[in-house]
Amino acid sequence: MSTKPVRVNDPTSDAGVARVDMKFEIVVIPVSDVDRAKEFYGKLGWRLDADYNSGKDFRVIQFTPPGSGCSIIFGKNVTPAAPGSAQGLYLIVSDIQAARKALLDRGVEITEVFHDSAGVYAGTDEPYLFGRVRVSGPDAEHRSYRSFASFRDPDGNGWLFQEITTRLPGRIDPATTTFASANDLASAFRRAEAAHGQHEKRTGQRDANWPDWYAAYMVAEQAGGELPQ
């Protein structure tokens, strides 16, 4: 997969066309046992939004992962897909080791952290976005998009944690920087603190204007822009 920035909006072709916001909010997960699935996703610590049972051979349950703008639904007679057929469901985290530990602490089975073997797409491992040969441990350079851990629900629907701290250029509008949760914001502060410490070492003096430096670093990191030195 290319990581080069791609311009997706052509102002000439979009001229005169009103933009309509399209917010991706629901993924349907096919399950065989609704109550078993409800217990599993509740065990993950996800928010239970709804459990509607018509009493007439129809039931729908909705959960939302912490900090997510997208939810999942599953139930009875909500999808014709085979149970367990949903694969490659990505959960983006800023600290993959912490995310993995949180699931282990809840008694959920999850793989070790792994990374790809230079984008090799042929192999015996399960396919995922950046390759098919899994190498144990996080990415050696701790690059965003490159470290993973995977787990499954009781039906075999497959989930992947993917660690992202710096977005590719164009992915986030720097004018609308947001953090999905207090944990994400705290993690961004820690990374800015570490980078600022290196900045002070380079300059050889204390930076009294550190709040502005932190802010510039956190916005640039999230937007995929050039980080302050």
Short mmCIF file of C-alpha atoms in Angstrom, two decimals:
data_model
loop_
_atom_site.label_atom_id
_atom_site.label_comp_id
_atom_site.label_asym_id
_atom_site.label_seq_id
_atom_site.Cartn_x
_atom_site.Cartn_y
_atom_site.Cartn_z
CA MET A 1 0.00 0.00 0.00
CA SER A 2 1.39 3.39 -0.98
CA THR A 3 1.84 5.89 1.82
CA LYS A 4 2.22 8.82 -0.56
CA PRO A 5 -0.30 11.63 -0.03
CA VAL A 6 -3.04 11.63 -2.62
CA ARG A 7 -5.11 14.63 -3.60
CA VAL A 8 -8.69 13.42 -3.56
CA ASN A 9 -10.62 16.62 -4.17
CA ASP A 10 -10.47 18.12 -7.62
CA PRO A 11 -11.87 21.67 -7.42
CA THR A 12 -12.59 21.69 -11.16
CA SER A 13 -14.75 18.57 -11.05
CA ASP A 14 -16.40 19.61 -7.77
CA ALA A 15 -17.26 23.10 -8.96
CA GLY A 16 -20.93 23.86 -8.44
CA VAL A 17 -21.58 20.62 -6.56
CA ALA A 18 -22.74 20.99 -2.96
CA ARG A 19 -20.89 18.84 -0.46
CA VAL A 20 -23.00 16.51 1.61
CA ASP A 21 -21.50 15.22 4.86
CA MET A 22 -21.53 11.43 5.04
CA LYS A 23 -20.73 10.13 8.50
CA PHE A 24 -19.80 6.46 8.64
CA GLU A 25 -21.41 5.28 11.87
CA ILE A 26 -22.42 1.60 11.73
CA VAL A 27 -20.77 -1.73 10.91
CA VAL A 28 -22.94 -4.84 10.97
CA ILE A 29 -21.30 -7.87 12.61
CA PRO A 30 -22.74 -11.32 11.75
CA VAL A 31 -23.07 -13.55 14.82
CA SER A 32 -24.69 -16.91 15.56
CA ASP A 33 -25.51 -16.42 19.25
CA VAL A 34 -26.74 -12.93 20.12
CA ASP A 35 -26.45 -13.23 23.90
CA ARG A 36 -22.95 -14.70 23.67
CA ALA A 37 -21.87 -11.85 21.40
CA LYS A 38 -23.44 -9.29 23.74
CA GLU A 39 -21.49 -10.71 26.67
CA PHE A 40 -18.22 -10.64 24.68
CA TYR A 41 -18.49 -7.05 23.43
CA GLY A 42 -19.59 -5.88 26.86
CA LYS A 43 -16.49 -7.61 28.27
CA LEU A 44 -14.35 -5.46 25.98
CA GLY A 45 -15.57 -2.41 27.88
CA TRP A 46 -17.56 -1.06 24.95
CA ARG A 47 -20.65 1.06 25.59
CA LEU A 48 -23.99 -0.69 25.16
CA ASP A 49 -26.18 1.76 23.25
CA ALA A 50 -29.26 -0.35 22.52
CA ASP A 51 -30.79 -3.79 22.84
CA TYR A 52 -34.08 -3.86 20.98
CA ASN A 53 -36.09 -7.06 20.84
CA SER A 54 -39.34 -6.96 18.91
CA GLY A 55 -40.40 -10.32 20.26
CA LYS A 56 -41.16 -11.25 16.66
CA ASP A 57 -37.97 -12.93 15.46
CA PHE A 58 -36.00 -9.68 15.32
CA ARG A 59 -33.42 -8.29 17.71
CA VAL A 60 -30.71 -5.65 17.29
CA ILE A 61 -27.91 -4.70 19.69
CA GLN A 62 -25.55 -1.74 19.31
CA PHE A 63 -22.14 -1.22 20.95
CA THR A 64 -19.64 1.62 20.57
CA PRO A 65 -15.90 1.28 21.28
CA PRO A 66 -14.40 3.93 23.60
CA GLY A 67 -13.59 7.13 21.71
CA SER A 68 -15.13 5.85 18.46
CA GLY A 69 -17.49 7.72 16.18
CA CYS A 70 -18.55 4.41 14.63
CA SER A 71 -20.60 1.70 16.30
CA ILE A 72 -21.32 -1.95 15.61
CA ILE A 73 -24.67 -3.69 15.50
CA PHE A 74 -25.55 -7.36 15.53
CA GLY A 75 -28.59 -9.38 16.35
CA LYS A 76 -31.20 -11.67 14.90
CA ASN A 77 -32.27 -11.21 11.29
CA VAL A 78 -30.14 -8.08 10.81
CA THR A 79 -27.76 -9.46 8.13
CA PRO A 80 -27.61 -12.40 5.71
CA ALA A 81 -23.81 -12.64 6.11
CA ALA A 82 -22.36 -15.84 7.58
CA PRO A 83 -21.39 -15.59 11.27
CA GLY A 84 -17.68 -14.91 11.61
CA SER A 85 -17.29 -13.57 8.07
CA ALA A 86 -16.49 -9.99 9.15
CA GLN A 87 -12.70 -9.67 8.94
CA GLY A 88 -10.15 -6.86 8.96
CA LEU A 89 -12.06 -4.64 11.38
CA TYR A 90 -9.59 -1.97 12.46
CA LEU A 91 -9.49 -0.31 15.87
CA ILE A 92 -7.05 2.62 15.87
CA VAL A 93 -5.11 3.19 19.09
CA SER A 94 -2.34 5.58 20.09
CA ASP A 95 -0.60 3.08 22.39
CA ILE A 96 -0.89 -0.52 21.19
CA GLN A 97 0.79 -2.06 24.22
CA ALA A 98 -1.65 -0.30 26.55
CA ALA A 99 -4.62 -1.30 24.37
CA ARG A 100 -3.49 -4.92 24.34
CA LYS A 101 -2.98 -4.95 28.11
CA ALA A 102 -6.47 -3.51 28.64
CA LEU A 103 -7.99 -6.50 26.82
CA LEU A 104 -5.78 -9.01 28.63
CA ASP A 105 -6.83 -7.46 31.94
CA ARG A 106 -10.44 -8.11 30.92
CA GLY A 107 -9.69 -11.75 30.16
CA VAL A 108 -9.82 -11.38 26.38
CA GLU A 109 -7.44 -13.47 24.28
CA ILE A 110 -5.30 -11.36 21.94
CA THR A 111 -2.13 -11.93 19.93
CA GLU A 112 1.26 -10.51 20.73
CA VAL A 113 2.04 -7.18 19.07
CA PHE A 114 3.40 -7.74 15.55
CA HIS A 115 4.47 -5.79 12.49
CA ASP A 116 4.70 -6.52 8.78
CA SER A 117 7.61 -7.97 6.88
CA ALA A 118 8.18 -5.02 4.52
CA GLY A 119 4.73 -5.25 2.93
CA VAL A 120 4.93 -8.91 1.90
CA TYR A 121 1.44 -9.87 0.72
CA ALA A 122 2.09 -13.56 0.02
CA GLY A 123 2.33 -15.95 2.94
CA THR A 124 0.45 -18.20 5.30
CA ASP A 125 -0.55 -15.55 7.82
CA GLU A 126 -3.95 -13.89 7.69
CA PRO A 127 -4.07 -10.94 5.31
CA TYR A 128 -4.20 -7.44 6.67
CA LEU A 129 -3.69 -3.95 5.31
CA PHE A 130 0.11 -3.71 5.33
CA GLY A 131 1.11 -7.27 4.48
CA ARG A 132 0.64 -10.95 5.12
CA VAL A 133 3.82 -12.02 6.91
CA ARG A 134 3.68 -11.17 10.59
CA VAL A 135 6.90 -10.41 12.45
CA SER A 136 6.86 -10.57 16.24
CA GLY A 137 7.09 -7.29 18.13
CA PRO A 138 6.20 -3.69 17.27
CA ASP A 139 7.68 -1.90 14.27
CA ALA A 140 11.36 -1.32 15.01
CA GLU A 141 11.11 2.37 14.14
CA HIS A 142 7.75 2.77 15.90
CA ARG A 143 6.21 4.15 12.73
CA SER A 144 2.51 4.93 12.65
CA TYR A 145 0.29 2.41 10.81
CA ARG A 146 2.85 -0.40 11.22
CA SER A 147 2.22 -2.13 14.58
CA PHE A 148 -0.73 -4.45 15.16
CA ALA A 149 -2.38 -6.94 17.50
CA SER A 150 -5.42 -9.05 16.63
CA PHE A 151 -8.30 -10.78 18.38
CA ARG A 152 -11.58 -12.46 17.51
CA ASP A 153 -15.08 -12.58 18.88
CA PRO A 154 -16.65 -15.98 19.69
CA ASP A 155 -17.87 -16.40 16.09
CA GLY A 156 -14.45 -15.63 14.61
CA ASN A 157 -15.10 -12.07 13.43
CA GLY A 158 -11.61 -10.61 13.21
CA TRP A 159 -10.42 -7.37 14.82
CA LEU A 160 -7.07 -5.59 14.57
CA PHE A 161 -5.55 -2.97 16.81
CA GLN A 162 -3.43 -0.62 14.69
CA GLU A 163 -1.17 1.95 16.36
CA ILE A 164 -1.29 5.44 14.84
CA THR A 165 0.25 8.51 16.43
CA THR A 166 1.00 10.58 13.31
CA ARG A 167 -1.49 10.71 10.47
CA LEU A 168 -0.55 10.81 6.81
CA PRO A 169 -0.73 14.33 5.29
CA GLY A 170 -4.23 15.32 4.30
CA ARG A 171 -5.92 12.79 6.58
CA ILE A 172 -6.76 15.35 9.27
CA ASP A 173 -7.68 19.01 8.79
CA PRO A 174 -5.20 20.94 11.01
CA ALA A 175 -7.83 23.61 11.52
CA THR A 176 -10.12 21.10 13.25
CA THR A 177 -7.75 19.11 15.43
CA THR A 178 -9.66 16.88 17.83
CA PHE A 179 -8.93 14.04 20.23
CA ALA A 180 -11.37 11.19 20.62
CA SER A 181 -10.81 10.72 24.34
CA ALA A 182 -8.96 11.97 27.40
CA ASN A 183 -6.58 9.00 27.01
CA ASP A 184 -5.68 10.02 23.44
CA LEU A 185 -5.09 13.60 24.57
CA ALA A 186 -2.92 12.46 27.49
CA SER A 187 -0.86 10.25 25.16
CA ALA A 188 -0.36 13.18 22.80
CA PHE A 189 0.85 15.30 25.72
CA ARG A 190 3.37 12.62 26.70
CA ARG A 191 4.77 12.42 23.16
CA ALA A 192 4.98 16.21 22.99
CA GLU A 193 6.74 16.29 26.37
CA ALA A 194 9.34 13.76 25.19
CA ALA A 195 9.93 15.65 21.93
CA HIS A 196 10.12 18.97 23.78
CA GLY A 197 12.77 17.53 26.07
CA GLN A 198 14.90 16.78 23.01
CA HIS A 199 14.19 20.30 21.74
CA GLU A 200 15.54 21.83 24.97
CA LYS A 201 18.62 19.62 24.78
CA ARG A 202 19.32 20.89 21.26
CA THR A 203 18.88 24.52 22.24
CA GLY A 204 20.72 24.13 25.55
CA GLN A 205 18.20 26.23 27.45
CA ARG A 206 14.79 26.04 29.07
CA ASP A 207 11.92 26.94 26.78
CA ALA A 208 9.57 29.18 28.76
CA ASN A 209 7.15 29.16 25.83
CA TRP A 210 6.60 25.42 26.06
CA PRO A 211 2.75 25.56 25.91
CA ASP A 212 2.86 27.00 22.38
CA TRP A 213 5.51 24.44 21.39
CA TYR A 214 3.40 21.59 22.77
CA ALA A 215 0.32 22.85 20.94
CA ALA A 216 2.16 23.21 17.62
CA TYR A 217 3.63 19.72 18.00
CA MET A 218 0.32 18.04 18.85
CA VAL A 219 -1.56 19.69 15.99
CA ALA A 220 1.18 18.92 13.46
CA GLU A 221 1.49 15.31 14.65
CA GLN A 222 -2.22 14.62 14.31
CA ALA A 223 -2.48 16.34 10.92
CA GLY A 224 0.63 14.65 9.51
CA GLY A 225 2.42 17.98 9.12
CA GLU A 226 6.04 18.93 9.73
CA LEU A 227 6.87 18.60 13.42
CA PRO A 228 8.54 21.52 15.22
CA GLN A 229 12.20 21.04 16.07
#
